[in-house]
């Protein structure tokens, strides 16, 4: 009915692909102006100076540069965009050779003689058309429209360099890396964005890798069929394939698979734009000379989204003609695949900058590109920007009255704290250990190891109820129903395979119907004698946290503070549900966390649920502390590109509303910080003439931050290979009156508090907890867990 | 002709599919018929015809020529290879080149073509250019086949809104007689045969006004010109190349080698996977009882047969799995790519881990079960 087969390559327009232009860079969201205390300065001061370079390049324009925006209209009205362009550009002598035109808005680097210019053209059919070109705007280099325009021009340059667009980025197809073991191909490419930064307009360019799969969707279906068999085939296809991005064989467009139409096949027909019906087989033969070999395959459906998610018809695609791109979660969890990929995609700092340098050399050397830039009066500095950052001092780790320093180079205190009692060790008086017959030995080894490692931690552990089961999901559930008592501290399951349904069933039961912490471990993990002690130690710590234990702390100088973390999980499989994880600290040393989550159905706003979460969190905090917190910090993760405006205008007011509803005399200081892990910025420390990853604790709050925001970057973790990614923090609301330095320090401290990793992590612990919770619920439980568990880290 | 009748007609003359599409289809049909290897489109404009032709599998060289570089550049990127061309390089080689220049000038890059198309080109030529055109195309380029299309002005009366010419840039529009006499003269002069046809059927009862677009198909009567003749021709290049794309092809050793390595490793992986899962069948997991493979999965049947017939069984020894190259070679895809066993060995030498005697692909399975 509304089906439409993909057309050819869309040419360059001022609109983003998919029709409506989206503001991916959150331009025009000016949050800093409302925060008086950071008007003058938003920079911190503590720490040692460090010399940094980055992947930003200054864009320069000639003096008094401006971009002229014109509105173009036609009389009589012309519909087709191509015709409109053709008619307009019959007047190149007036308009000039350099222009950008999307059908109605025209950008020129020069001002036309008069404000309104009338031009006359004739169509092929001899019709006379009057074109009126009216100057509507003279844009200064820093205006948002102008910035968008720079980005369009830059993409045009990449196209001129013969790079290929896949999705949002451009890739170099001529030198692909093939990884035959996994049927993957990696293309090197670039991400680019041009933005107004603190002092100047800069290009932020980064190396990007596109993983292409040599398999077609049909290949993937075949291998799924052989894996799961006939009955589960369709479900498995839906699970594996829906949500994936495919690249069509015959043109260079990407589509998201939204549905699979099992009732259709290539012999089916669709309505072409001219209204005639044609079968897929005939269409592909006629149009692309492609013979579809499998006539029984189903047809993939991709929705065409325009504007605010309004569905505007769908496209039908043939599995055989679609290759898969990107990685699925299943592939990501394939250790050997990720290892093989990392060799090619994790570039160390020096190499990363070298690849970027190559791009800039292409730009510099290509005559056409240079000509285009010259015509617009623009140029780039080909040396990346350098500046000074700060490395704040490492935190002291406290554990049961002992204080530790960690080696800042590794950002890890596993060794230092080994064998030291935990802050709060929860005894394991009554617990279950469930295993299959095959894993009897493994279960015993584990038990011995746990008995060996727990005493030094201060964990009292009794012998568990050892329960042997056969490896059926129903058996596990039956055993749980029969053997779990209200006194059970924790349930330990040794699973023999990583089958998700079994894991999901156990977790679902123990998180909802029968709220008891649980620990599932694969037998494989426990089967190596040389690592069993390390594994047992980690498991003991994790179980202790799940039962409400506390491991270590750092010094938090603020009093009466509640820290909140929020992250979202979007279910790509069913495509409908989103889950927001919400955690909030319960005590002064921020070692205990309250948690809830919001399961959001389509069309429902997330904020309503979050408001309810905040209310319960405050109630619990006051129960624990006998008063309400006087400061609240919200670390909000999971905010997509272009969603900042919504967050600032809807979510923050809801937080304030919620606080107001607690009581008229209650007005705590609130700070809302948007946390972003996926940023294009990379920093390199200039050490000994070479480029290295900056050490953990590196704070950047100048040059590459945005003038309209109160924002900063922190590099908090270390990486073994590749480049470390800084995390971007954007304080969008702040009545704390704290100095930026203190907000930065607090943020960094919180990166030390994630109990599943005795080291510093990439985001503040509450964000990672919220992520873990949302992931567990989204992947396995699909509804809000029992609130009985809400004061423990059961989701670790 | 009844004036009223004619006016009535002007209201409804509309071609379906549009005329330009019919012209392209005409060329495509011609390509299907004659299977030319080298095709040039003179006056290629926005490269639409070239884009359609790149899907024709017989074509190995595609060239476009236009007097306006900007219009070619507008969509020339559609002529670049696609991702799939890189990971499934095709058997044929294909080079697409765009030249900026005039049909009134000779350039050696236009020599040796099998088919040259000039759709709606000649009517845009100035008188001086039109004069040189036959010598450049038929005398110099001298391809086996030339296709020339141009408006038939006798049809204009039926087209709404057409006063003098169909397009303001047209320098002339010819009647059937004018076009045919011009074409016949060229054919005679350069030893070609010519047949006339067209697209855009006239309405019933008005057949004598002819097709809306008239087409002449010229076929060279003499055989391929020898080297000696060509060497007399000027070799000075006057066209400017604005675009060139060389498609990955299996004829290129580099791509062939990659394709073979990929296919060998992939095939070996599948065999290994089957072997390992068979070994695991004795587990105590009742849910994993190996279900009988479905009909869709003919691979395992094939493998069974192979092992039984030829005794080329893969085997495990210690931490290593060995899959004989002979087994891998017997798979149709690998076989087709390499042709001979020797070629297979040569192509994968040093790129795939083999057993010490080089007869089998070797995998180490020691770290297989490691996880993060």
XYZ file of N, CA, C and O in Angstrom, chain A residues 109-189:
324
model
N 28.196 33.521 -0.839
C 29.254 34.201 -0.096
C 29.288 35.701 -0.411
O 30.095 36.422 0.144
N 28.447 36.131 -1.322
C 28.487 37.552 -1.683
C 27.088 38.146 -1.612
O 26.082 37.448 -1.618
N 27.083 39.480 -1.551
C 25.813 40.174 -1.470
C 25.419 40.571 -2.887
O 26.224 41.133 -3.627
N 24.194 40.260 -3.274
C 23.725 40.679 -4.592
C 23.480 42.189 -4.563
O 23.275 42.770 -3.493
N 23.460 42.782 -5.733
C 23.401 44.241 -5.788
C 22.196 44.830 -5.064
O 22.304 45.800 -4.329
N 21.044 44.252 -5.306
C 19.880 44.803 -4.614
C 19.258 43.751 -3.703
O 19.542 42.566 -3.826
N 18.419 44.229 -2.809
C 17.832 43.349 -1.814
C 16.919 42.314 -2.482
O 16.873 41.163 -2.076
N 16.205 42.760 -3.497
C 15.338 41.849 -4.234
C 15.810 41.785 -5.683
O 15.939 42.818 -6.337
N 16.111 40.577 -6.136
C 16.582 40.429 -7.512
C 15.551 39.610 -8.282
O 15.130 38.549 -7.817
N 15.138 40.107 -9.417
C 14.192 39.342 -10.226
C 14.909 38.768 -11.441
O 15.658 39.470 -12.120
N 14.699 37.487 -11.659
C 15.357 36.809 -12.776
C 14.291 36.118 -13.609
O 13.233 35.731 -13.096
N 14.570 35.980 -14.897
C 13.591 35.325 -15.765
C 14.222 34.121 -16.448
O 15.290 34.228 -17.044
N 13.568 32.988 -16.327
C 14.065 31.764 -16.960
C 12.952 31.153 -17.796
O 11.783 31.504 -17.648
N 13.369 30.206 -18.628
C 12.367 29.501 -19.424
C 12.562 27.999 -19.232
O 13.688 27.503 -19.243
N 11.466 27.290 -19.027
C 11.561 25.838 -18.855
C 11.707 25.181 -20.218
O 11.537 25.814 -21.253
N 11.984 23.882 -20.181
C 12.129 23.106 -21.404
C 10.881 23.172 -22.262
O 10.937 23.146 -23.472
N 9.761 23.234 -21.567
C 8.525 23.280 -22.341
C 8.173 24.708 -22.753
O 7.070 24.970 -23.210
N 9.113 25.618 -22.556
C 8.932 26.967 -23.069
C 8.164 27.901 -22.157
O 7.832 29.013 -22.547
N 7.922 27.441 -20.929
C 7.179 28.277 -20.005
C 8.109 29.332 -19.395
O 9.223 29.016 -18.996
N 7.648 30.561 -19.326
C 8.466 31.608 -18.716
C 8.216 31.647 -17.217
O 7.075 31.581 -16.769
N 9.314 31.739 -16.477
C 9.204 31.709 -15.024
C 9.927 32.907 -14.447
O 11.052 33.208 -14.845
N 9.257 33.577 -13.517
C 9.917 34.679 -12.829
C 10.457 34.147 -11.502
O 9.734 33.512 -10.732
N 11.733 34.405 -11.271
C 12.348 33.960 -10.019
C 12.675 35.195 -9.198
O 13.349 36.102 -9.681
N 12.191 35.220 -7.964
C 12.484 36.360 -7.102
C 13.434 35.912 -5.991
O 13.120 34.988 -5.230
N 14.587 36.533 -5.954
C 15.599 36.179 -4.951
C 15.662 37.332 -3.951
O 16.029 38.444 -4.302
N 15.245 37.059 -2.713
C 15.162 38.121 -1.716
C 16.152 37.874 -0.588
O 16.180 36.774 -0.015
N 16.923 38.871 -0.269
C 17.866 38.754 0.836
C 17.086 38.710 2.140
O 16.282 39.605 2.412
N 17.272 37.681 2.922
C 16.525 37.600 4.175
C 17.432 37.739 5.381
O 16.982 38.063 6.464
N 18.689 37.472 5.205
C 19.555 37.457 6.366
C 21.004 37.656 5.985
O 21.456 37.151 4.953
N 21.711 38.374 6.825
C 23.147 38.513 6.659
C 23.731 37.858 7.892
O 23.585 38.362 8.997
N 24.312 36.693 7.717
C 24.662 35.893 8.883
C 26.110 36.085 9.300
O 27.019 35.890 8.488
N 26.344 36.431 10.564
C 27.720 36.501 11.057
C 28.278 35.081 11.193
O 27.502 34.125 11.325
N 29.597 34.934 11.171
C 30.202 33.592 11.160
C 29.770 32.711 12.321
O 29.843 31.496 12.224
N 29.299 33.298 13.413
C 29.004 32.482 14.591
C 27.532 32.131 14.734
O 27.158 31.464 15.689
N 26.693 32.555 13.805
C 25.271 32.262 13.965
C 25.015 30.766 13.775
O 25.728 30.103 13.031
N 24.014 30.234 14.454
C 23.727 28.800 14.350
C 23.515 28.342 12.908
O 24.013 27.277 12.524
N 22.833 29.141 12.115
C 22.608 28.756 10.716
C 23.932 28.629 9.985
O 24.156 27.726 9.193
N 24.801 29.585 10.282
C 26.098 29.586 9.643
C 26.888 28.338 10.026
O 27.551 27.731 9.189
N 26.794 27.950 11.294
C 27.510 26.755 11.736
C 26.982 25.527 11.013
O 27.739 24.667 10.581
N 25.671 25.459 10.872
C 25.090 24.342 10.144
C 25.590 24.344 8.703
O 25.892 23.310 8.135
N 25.679 25.539 8.178
C 26.153 25.697 6.816
C 27.599 25.198 6.670
O 27.929 24.483 5.734
N 28.460 25.557 7.641
C 29.856 25.063 7.594
C 29.883 23.546 7.531
O 30.663 22.941 6.806
N 29.033 22.932 8.345
C 29.014 21.476 8.379
C 28.623 20.891 7.031
O 29.172 19.890 6.595
N 27.657 21.547 6.394
C 27.230 21.071 5.070
C 28.372 21.213 4.071
O 28.667 20.297 3.309
N 29.047 22.340 4.122
C 30.167 22.561 3.205
C 31.266 21.533 3.448
O 31.824 20.956 2.519
N 31.506 21.247 4.722
C 32.576 20.301 5.010
C 32.233 18.905 4.491
O 33.078 18.193 3.959
N 30.978 18.538 4.620
C 30.549 17.239 4.095
C 30.689 17.218 2.576
O 31.011 16.197 1.988
N 30.435 18.345 1.989
C 30.601 18.458 0.543
C 32.072 18.208 0.170
O 32.371 17.535 -0.809
N 32.965 18.732 0.998
C 34.394 18.533 0.740
C 34.764 17.055 0.820
O 35.508 16.537 -0.001
N 34.210 16.394 1.850
C 34.529 14.975 2.018
C 34.045 14.179 0.815
O 34.690 13.248 0.356
N 32.910 14.583 0.295
C 32.370 13.939 -0.894
C 33.303 14.173 -2.082
O 33.538 13.278 -2.882
N 33.819 15.389 -2.152
C 34.721 15.709 -3.253
C 35.992 14.882 -3.172
O 36.645 14.622 -4.173
N 36.349 14.472 -1.946
C 37.545 13.643 -1.772
C 37.251 12.180 -2.074
O 38.057 11.307 -1.788
N 36.064 11.937 -2.627
C 35.670 10.580 -2.988
C 35.470 9.661 -1.801
O 35.592 8.448 -1.912
N 35.191 10.247 -0.648
C 34.846 9.404 0.487
C 33.372 9.056 0.355
O 32.600 9.795 -0.222
N 33.023 7.901 0.901
C 31.639 7.460 0.769
C 30.861 7.659 2.040
O 31.327 7.333 3.126
N 29.667 8.161 1.878
C 28.840 8.386 3.042
C 28.133 7.094 3.436
O 27.485 6.455 2.633
N 28.298 6.726 4.705
C 27.491 5.634 5.252
C 26.910 6.183 6.536
O 27.653 6.534 7.455
N 25.599 6.251 6.617
C 24.977 6.873 7.778
C 25.393 8.330 7.834
O 25.291 9.034 6.839
N 25.920 8.751 8.981
C 26.229 10.161 9.139
C 27.674 10.502 8.771
O 28.026 11.654 8.639
N 28.526 9.492 8.648
C 29.939 9.782 8.451
C 30.438 9.382 7.069
O 29.744 8.724 6.311
N 31.672 9.771 6.800
C 32.263 9.484 5.492
C 33.437 8.524 5.623
O 34.253 8.654 6.528
N 33.519 7.595 4.706
C 34.528 6.546 4.798
C 35.310 6.409 3.508
O 34.805 6.679 2.429
N 36.532 5.964 3.664
C 37.403 5.771 2.524
C 37.325 4.318 2.064
O 37.798 3.427 2.764
N 36.725 4.071 0.929
C 36.491 2.686 0.528
C 37.708 2.026 -0.107
O 37.736 0.821 -0.292
N 38.727 2.815 -0.426
C 39.773 2.239 -1.262
C 40.763 1.381 -0.481
O 41.513 0.634 -1.071
N 40.762 1.475 0.834
C 41.746 0.695 1.574
C 41.111 -0.066 2.741
O 41.452 0.142 3.889
N 40.174 -0.954 2.441
C 39.475 -1.610 3.537
C 40.332 -2.674 4.209
O 41.232 -3.234 3.586
N 40.049 -2.917 5.489
C 40.714 -3.994 6.204
C 39.725 -5.144 6.297
O 38.596 -4.963 6.732
N 40.157 -6.313 5.859
C 39.257 -7.453 5.890
C 39.611 -8.349 7.074
O 40.786 -8.602 7.334
N 38.603 -8.792 7.798
C 38.822 -9.725 8.908
C 38.052 -10.998 8.578
O 36.908 -11.169 8.980
N 38.686 -11.891 7.820
C 37.954 -13.034 7.270
C 37.412 -13.986 8.333
O 36.382 -14.597 8.108
N 38.072 -14.071 9.493
C 37.596 -14.977 10.528
C 36.149 -14.717 10.888
O 35.425 -15.604 11.287
N 35.771 -13.463 10.815
C 34.420 -13.105 11.255
C 33.602 -12.506 10.127
O 32.562 -11.926 10.382
N 34.081 -12.631 8.917
C 33.392 -12.066 7.754
C 33.093 -10.584 7.939
O 31.990 -10.123 7.689
N 34.077 -9.891 8.390
C 33.893 -8.462 8.598
C 34.836 -7.677 7.716
O 35.881 -8.175 7.309
N 34.444 -6.459 7.447
C 35.323 -5.558 6.748
C 35.263 -4.224 7.476
O 34.198 -3.797 7.904
N 36.412 -3.607 7.652
C 36.439 -2.349 8.378
C 36.896 -1.253 7.435
O 37.913 -1.387 6.766
N 36.121 -0.204 7.371
C 36.492 0.961 6.583
C 36.911 2.072 7.519
O 36.275 2.298 8.544
N 37.959 2.735 7.124
C 38.412 3.869 7.909
C 37.699 5.116 7.398
O 37.582 5.318 6.199
N 37.247 5.907 8.321
C 36.558 7.123 7.895
C 36.692 8.210 8.932
O 37.521 8.105 9.838
